[in-house]
Coordinates of C-alpha atoms and ligand atoms in Angstrom, one line a residue:
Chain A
X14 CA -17.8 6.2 41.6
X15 CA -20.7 6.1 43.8
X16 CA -21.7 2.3 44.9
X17 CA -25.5 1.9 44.6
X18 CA -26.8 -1.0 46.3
X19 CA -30.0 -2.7 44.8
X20 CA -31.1 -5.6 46.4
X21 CA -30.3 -9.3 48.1
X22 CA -30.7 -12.4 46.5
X23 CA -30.6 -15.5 48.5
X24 CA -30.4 -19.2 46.7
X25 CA -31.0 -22.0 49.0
X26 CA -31.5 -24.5 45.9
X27 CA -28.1 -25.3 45.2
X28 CA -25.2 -28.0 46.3
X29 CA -21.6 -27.2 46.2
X30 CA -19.0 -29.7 44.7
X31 CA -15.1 -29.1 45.3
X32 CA -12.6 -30.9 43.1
X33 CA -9.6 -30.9 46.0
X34 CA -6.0 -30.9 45.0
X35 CA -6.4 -30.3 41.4
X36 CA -2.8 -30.0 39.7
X37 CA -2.4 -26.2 38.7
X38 CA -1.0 -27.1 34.9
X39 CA -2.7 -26.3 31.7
X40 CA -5.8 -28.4 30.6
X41 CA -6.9 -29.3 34.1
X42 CA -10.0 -27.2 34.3
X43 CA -11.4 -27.9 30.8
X44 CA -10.7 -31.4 31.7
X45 CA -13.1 -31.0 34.7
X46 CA -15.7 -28.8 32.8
X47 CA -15.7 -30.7 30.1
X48 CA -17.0 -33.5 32.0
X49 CA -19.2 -31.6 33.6
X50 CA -20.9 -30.2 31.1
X51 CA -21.3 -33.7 29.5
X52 CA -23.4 -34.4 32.5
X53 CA -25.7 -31.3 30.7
X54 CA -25.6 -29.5 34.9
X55 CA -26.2 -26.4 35.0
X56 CA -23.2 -24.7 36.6
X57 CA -23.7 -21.6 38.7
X58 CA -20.9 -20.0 40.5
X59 CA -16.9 -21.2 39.8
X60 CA -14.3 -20.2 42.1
X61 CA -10.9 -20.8 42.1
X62 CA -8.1 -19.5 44.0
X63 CA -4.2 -19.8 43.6
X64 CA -2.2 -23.2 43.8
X65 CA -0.1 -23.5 47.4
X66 CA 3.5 -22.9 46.3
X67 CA 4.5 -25.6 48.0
X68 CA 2.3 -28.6 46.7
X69 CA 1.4 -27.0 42.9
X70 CA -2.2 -28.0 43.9
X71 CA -5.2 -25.8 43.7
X72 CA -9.0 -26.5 44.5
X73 CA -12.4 -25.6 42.3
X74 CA -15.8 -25.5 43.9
X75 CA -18.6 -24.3 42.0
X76 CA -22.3 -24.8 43.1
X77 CA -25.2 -26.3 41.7
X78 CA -28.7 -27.4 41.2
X79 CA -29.3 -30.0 44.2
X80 CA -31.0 -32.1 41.8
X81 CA -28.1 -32.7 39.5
X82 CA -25.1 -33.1 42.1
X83 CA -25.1 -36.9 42.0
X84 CA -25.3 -36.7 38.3
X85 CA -22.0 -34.8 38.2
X86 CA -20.1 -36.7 41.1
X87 CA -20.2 -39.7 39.3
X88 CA -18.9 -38.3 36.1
X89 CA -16.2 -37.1 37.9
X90 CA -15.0 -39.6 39.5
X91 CA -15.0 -41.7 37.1
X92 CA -12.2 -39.8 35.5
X93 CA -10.6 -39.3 38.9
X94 CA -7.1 -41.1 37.9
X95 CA -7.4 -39.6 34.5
X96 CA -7.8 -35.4 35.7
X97 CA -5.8 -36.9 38.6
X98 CA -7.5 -34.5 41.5
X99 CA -7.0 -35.8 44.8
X100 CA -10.7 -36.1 45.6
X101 CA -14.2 -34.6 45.5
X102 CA -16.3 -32.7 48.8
X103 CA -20.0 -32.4 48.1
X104 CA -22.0 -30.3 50.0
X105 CA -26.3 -30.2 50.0
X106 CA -26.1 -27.2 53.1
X107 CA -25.1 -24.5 51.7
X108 CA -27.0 -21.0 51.0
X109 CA -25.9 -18.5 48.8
X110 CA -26.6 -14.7 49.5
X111 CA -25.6 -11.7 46.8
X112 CA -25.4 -8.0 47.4
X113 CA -26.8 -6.9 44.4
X114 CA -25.8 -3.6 43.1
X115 CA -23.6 -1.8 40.7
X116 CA -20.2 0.4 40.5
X117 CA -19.5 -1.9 43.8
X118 CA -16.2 -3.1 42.1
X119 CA -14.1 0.0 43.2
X120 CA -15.1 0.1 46.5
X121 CA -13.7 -2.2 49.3
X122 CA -16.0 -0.6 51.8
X123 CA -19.1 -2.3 50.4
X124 CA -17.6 -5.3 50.8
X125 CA -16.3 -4.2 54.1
X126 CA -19.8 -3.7 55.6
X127 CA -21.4 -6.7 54.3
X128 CA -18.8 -8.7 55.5
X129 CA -19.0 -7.0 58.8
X130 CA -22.7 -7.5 59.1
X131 CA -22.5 -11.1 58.6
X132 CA -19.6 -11.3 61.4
X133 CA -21.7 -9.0 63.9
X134 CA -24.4 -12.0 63.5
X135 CA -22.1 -14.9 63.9
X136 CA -22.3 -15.9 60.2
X137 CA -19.1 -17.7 59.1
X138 CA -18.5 -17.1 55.0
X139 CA -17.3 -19.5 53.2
X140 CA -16.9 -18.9 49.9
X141 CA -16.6 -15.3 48.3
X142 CA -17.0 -14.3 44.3
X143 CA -17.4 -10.6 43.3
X144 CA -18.2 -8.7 40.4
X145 CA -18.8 -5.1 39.7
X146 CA -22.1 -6.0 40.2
X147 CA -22.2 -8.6 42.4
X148 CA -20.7 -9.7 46.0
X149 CA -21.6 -13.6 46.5
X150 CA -20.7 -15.2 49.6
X151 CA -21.6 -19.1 50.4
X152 CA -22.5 -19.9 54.0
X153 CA -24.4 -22.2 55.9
X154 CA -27.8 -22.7 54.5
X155 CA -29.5 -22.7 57.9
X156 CA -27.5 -19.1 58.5
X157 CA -29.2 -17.4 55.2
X158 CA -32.3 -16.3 56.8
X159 CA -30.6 -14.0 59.3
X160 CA -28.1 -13.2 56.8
X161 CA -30.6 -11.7 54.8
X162 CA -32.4 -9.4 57.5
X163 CA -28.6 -8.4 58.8
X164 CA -27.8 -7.2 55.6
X165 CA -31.3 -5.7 54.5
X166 CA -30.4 -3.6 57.8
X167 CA -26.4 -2.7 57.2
X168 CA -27.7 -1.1 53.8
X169 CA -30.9 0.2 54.7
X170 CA -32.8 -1.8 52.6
X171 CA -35.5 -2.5 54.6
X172 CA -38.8 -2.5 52.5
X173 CA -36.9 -2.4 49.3
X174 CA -36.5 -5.9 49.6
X175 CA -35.8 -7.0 45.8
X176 CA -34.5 -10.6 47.2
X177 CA -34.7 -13.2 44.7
X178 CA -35.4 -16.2 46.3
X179 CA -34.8 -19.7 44.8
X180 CA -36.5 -22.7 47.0
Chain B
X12 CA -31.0 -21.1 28.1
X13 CA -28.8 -19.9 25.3
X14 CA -25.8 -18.3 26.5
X15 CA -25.3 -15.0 24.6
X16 CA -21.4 -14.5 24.3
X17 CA -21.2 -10.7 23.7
X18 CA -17.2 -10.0 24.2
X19 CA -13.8 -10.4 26.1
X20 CA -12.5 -7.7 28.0
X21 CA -8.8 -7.8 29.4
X22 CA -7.6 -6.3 31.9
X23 CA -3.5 -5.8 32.7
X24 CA -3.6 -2.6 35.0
X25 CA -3.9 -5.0 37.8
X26 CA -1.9 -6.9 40.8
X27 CA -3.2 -9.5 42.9
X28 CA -2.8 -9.8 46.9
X29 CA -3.3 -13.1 48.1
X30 CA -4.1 -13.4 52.0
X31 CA -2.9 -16.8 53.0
X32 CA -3.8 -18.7 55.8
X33 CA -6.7 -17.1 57.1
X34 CA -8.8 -18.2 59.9
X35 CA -12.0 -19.6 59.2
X36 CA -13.9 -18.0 61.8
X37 CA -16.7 -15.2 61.5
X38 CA -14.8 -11.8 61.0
X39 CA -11.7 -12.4 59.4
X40 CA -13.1 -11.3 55.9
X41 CA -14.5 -8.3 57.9
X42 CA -11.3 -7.6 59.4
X43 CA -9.3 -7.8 56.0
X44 CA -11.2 -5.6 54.2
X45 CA -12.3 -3.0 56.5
X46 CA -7.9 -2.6 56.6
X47 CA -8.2 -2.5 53.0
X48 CA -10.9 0.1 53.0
X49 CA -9.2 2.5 55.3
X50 CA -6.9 2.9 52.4
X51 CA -8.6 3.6 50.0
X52 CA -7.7 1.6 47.3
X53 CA -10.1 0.5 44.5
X54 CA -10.9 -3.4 45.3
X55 CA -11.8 -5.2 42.1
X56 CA -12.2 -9.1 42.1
X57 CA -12.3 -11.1 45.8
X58 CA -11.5 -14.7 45.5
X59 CA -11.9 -16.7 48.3
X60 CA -12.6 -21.0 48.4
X61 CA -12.9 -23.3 50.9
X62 CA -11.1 -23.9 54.0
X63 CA -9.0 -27.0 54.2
X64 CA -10.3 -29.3 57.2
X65 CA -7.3 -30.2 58.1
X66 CA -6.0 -27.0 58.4
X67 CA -9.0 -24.6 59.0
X68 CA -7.1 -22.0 56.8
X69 CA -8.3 -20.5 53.7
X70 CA -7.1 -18.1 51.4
X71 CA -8.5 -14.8 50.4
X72 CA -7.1 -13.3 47.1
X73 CA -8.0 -10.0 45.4
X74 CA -7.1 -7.8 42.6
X75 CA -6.5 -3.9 42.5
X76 CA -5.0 -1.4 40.5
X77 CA -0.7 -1.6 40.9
X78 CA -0.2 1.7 41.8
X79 CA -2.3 0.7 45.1
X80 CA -1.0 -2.4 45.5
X81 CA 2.3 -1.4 48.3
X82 CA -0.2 0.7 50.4
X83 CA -2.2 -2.2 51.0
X84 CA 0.2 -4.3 51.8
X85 CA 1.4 -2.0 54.2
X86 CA -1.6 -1.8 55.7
X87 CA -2.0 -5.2 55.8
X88 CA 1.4 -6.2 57.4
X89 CA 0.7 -4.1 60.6
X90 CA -2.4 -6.3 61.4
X91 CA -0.7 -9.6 60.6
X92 CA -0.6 -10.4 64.3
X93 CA -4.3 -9.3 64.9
X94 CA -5.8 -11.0 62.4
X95 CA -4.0 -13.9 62.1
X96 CA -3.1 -14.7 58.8
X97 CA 0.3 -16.6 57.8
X98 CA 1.3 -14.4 55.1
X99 CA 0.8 -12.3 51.8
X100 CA 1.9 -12.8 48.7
X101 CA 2.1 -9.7 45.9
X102 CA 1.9 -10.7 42.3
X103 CA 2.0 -7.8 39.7
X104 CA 2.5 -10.2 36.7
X105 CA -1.1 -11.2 36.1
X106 CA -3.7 -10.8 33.4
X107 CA -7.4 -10.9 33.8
X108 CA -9.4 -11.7 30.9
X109 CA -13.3 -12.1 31.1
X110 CA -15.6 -13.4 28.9
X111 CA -18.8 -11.8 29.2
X112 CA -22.3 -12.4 27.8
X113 CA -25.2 -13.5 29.5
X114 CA -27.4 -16.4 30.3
X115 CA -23.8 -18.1 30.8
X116 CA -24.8 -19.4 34.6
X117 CA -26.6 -22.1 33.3
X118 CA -23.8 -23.3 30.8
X119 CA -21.3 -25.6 31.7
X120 CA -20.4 -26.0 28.4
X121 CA -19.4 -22.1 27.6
X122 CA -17.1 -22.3 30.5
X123 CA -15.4 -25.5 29.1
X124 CA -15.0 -24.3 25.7
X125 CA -13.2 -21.1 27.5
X126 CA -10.9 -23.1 29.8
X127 CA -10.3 -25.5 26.8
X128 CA -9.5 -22.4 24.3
X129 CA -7.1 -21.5 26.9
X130 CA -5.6 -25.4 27.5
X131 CA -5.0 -25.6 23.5
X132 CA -2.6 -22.4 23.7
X133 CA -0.8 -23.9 26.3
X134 CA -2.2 -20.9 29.1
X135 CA -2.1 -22.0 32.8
X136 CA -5.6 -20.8 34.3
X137 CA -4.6 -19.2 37.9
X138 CA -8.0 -17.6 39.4
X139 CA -11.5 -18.2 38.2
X140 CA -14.4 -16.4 39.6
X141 CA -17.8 -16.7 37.7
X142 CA -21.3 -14.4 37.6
X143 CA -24.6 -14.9 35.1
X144 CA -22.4 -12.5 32.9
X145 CA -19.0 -13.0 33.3
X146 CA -16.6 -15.7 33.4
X147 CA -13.1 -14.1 34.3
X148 CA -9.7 -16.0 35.0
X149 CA -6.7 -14.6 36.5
X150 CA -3.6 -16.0 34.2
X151 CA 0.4 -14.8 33.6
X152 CA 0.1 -11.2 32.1
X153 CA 2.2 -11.8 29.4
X154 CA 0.0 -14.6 28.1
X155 CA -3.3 -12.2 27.5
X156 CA -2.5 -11.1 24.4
X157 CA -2.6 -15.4 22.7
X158 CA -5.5 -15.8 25.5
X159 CA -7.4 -13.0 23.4
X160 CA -7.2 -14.3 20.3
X161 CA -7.7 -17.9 21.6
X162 CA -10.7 -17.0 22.8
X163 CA -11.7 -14.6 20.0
X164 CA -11.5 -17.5 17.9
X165 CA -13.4 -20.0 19.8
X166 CA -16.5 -18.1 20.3
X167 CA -16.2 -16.7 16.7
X168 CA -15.7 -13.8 17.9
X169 CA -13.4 -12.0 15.5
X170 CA -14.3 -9.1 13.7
X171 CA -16.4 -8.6 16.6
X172 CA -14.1 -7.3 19.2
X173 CA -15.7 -5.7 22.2
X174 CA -12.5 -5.7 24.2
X175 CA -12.2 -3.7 26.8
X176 CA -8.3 -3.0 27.9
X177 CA -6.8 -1.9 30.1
X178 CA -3.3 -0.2 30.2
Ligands
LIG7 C1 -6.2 -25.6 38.2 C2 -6.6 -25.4 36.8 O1 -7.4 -24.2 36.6 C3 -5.3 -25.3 35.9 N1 -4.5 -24.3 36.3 C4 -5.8 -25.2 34.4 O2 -5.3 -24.3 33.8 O3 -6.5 -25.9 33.9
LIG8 C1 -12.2 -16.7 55.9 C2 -13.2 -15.7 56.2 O1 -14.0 -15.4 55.1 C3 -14.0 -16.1 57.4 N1 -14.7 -17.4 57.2 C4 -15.0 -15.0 57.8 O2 -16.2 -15.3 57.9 O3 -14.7 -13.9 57.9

């Protein structure tokens, strides 16, 4: 199946939380969620990889609104000892860029060359979520303006722009 | 925003590779999966979270069909040294289920209900990776078939079954 690449959307509007060290048993992540959505945030992207063998620990960022991180700290924690995480990053820098396309889950070499385009302009990623329609990566947020034309470039989307920018 | 909950698709064709210990320097995603692309294989879901201070190591996980699984690793194995990483680990006992809908990125609340559905029958949640339209966890494979109907049930979903499996 044939990738076809639509657009970039870049968000530089959001905040990135990271409950750290959250116990990988059953129950932990609609404990955190819960809470969270008693804050009434608007949640944007989740991620969460696997637990380390070795400590049974796992972390979960997921970004949102700059306006309602505080909002959401607080709820959490307050119900640190309860969820029993070991503790919380927050992070107001980040920018979030998405290739924007579809039939881009079966092939590696999409994600291959956007990857490679932020490397070739020193752009560290920091966080990566995909979709079949969607590769997001989080970097810095003072990094997302030459991500943008570096990848408008690698795909040859130059004067197609469709990017959807959030300020 | 009301979220629109149209479905759950489930998925147990796939394994998962998890990169672990990966520099987190510009490239190393570049590196990994322009390997990955040389072989071919059909790259699905691409987790990757933060990088530990302490450590500056992250993880990179990804699913793909099981039949491809061995030739990545292969091709992964000869680069070890090249690219850095500490190690791989191969899990061909997972289950992806995904709720999709739309208007969900906005909803903290749909995402706690799902992790909560999940909680209640006892499911441990392994992966999560989240889009406007999908909200899809990585969990044991032989727990997809109560993680369905869980989830059926708690978005009223039954009767309604848009399930999309995969064999
Ligand atoms: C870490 C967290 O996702 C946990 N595994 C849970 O199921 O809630
Ligand atoms: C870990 C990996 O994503 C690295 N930060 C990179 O930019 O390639």
């Amino acid at each position: 199946e044939e990738p076809l690449i639509a657009g970039v959307a870049t968000d530089l509007s959001e905040a990135k939380i990271t409950v750290v060290g959250v116990p990988d048993i059953p129950g932990k992540a609609a404990q955190i969620f819960t809470l969270v959505a008693k804050t009434g945030a608007n949640i944007d992207m989740i991620v969460q990889n696997v637990s380390a063998a070795s400590t049974g620990l796992t972390d979960i960022s997921f970004t949102l609104p700059k306006s309602e991180g505080q909002q959401v700290l607080t709820a959490l924690r307050a119900e640190q000892s309860e969820t029993g995480f070991l503790g919380l990053q927050y992070d107001d820098q980040i920018g979030k860029l998405a290739l924007v396309g579809a039939g881009m889950r079966t092939n590696a070499g999409v994600s291959a060359k956007l990857f490679t385009a932020l490397f070739e302009a020193g752009i560290n990623i920091e966080m990566i979520s995909t979709s079949e329609i969607r590769i997001s990566v989080v970097t810095r947020a003072d990094t997302i303006n030459d991500a943008l034309r570096v990848v408008h470039t690698a795909f040859g989307l130059d004067g197609t722009e469709e990017a959807v920018v959030h300020a």
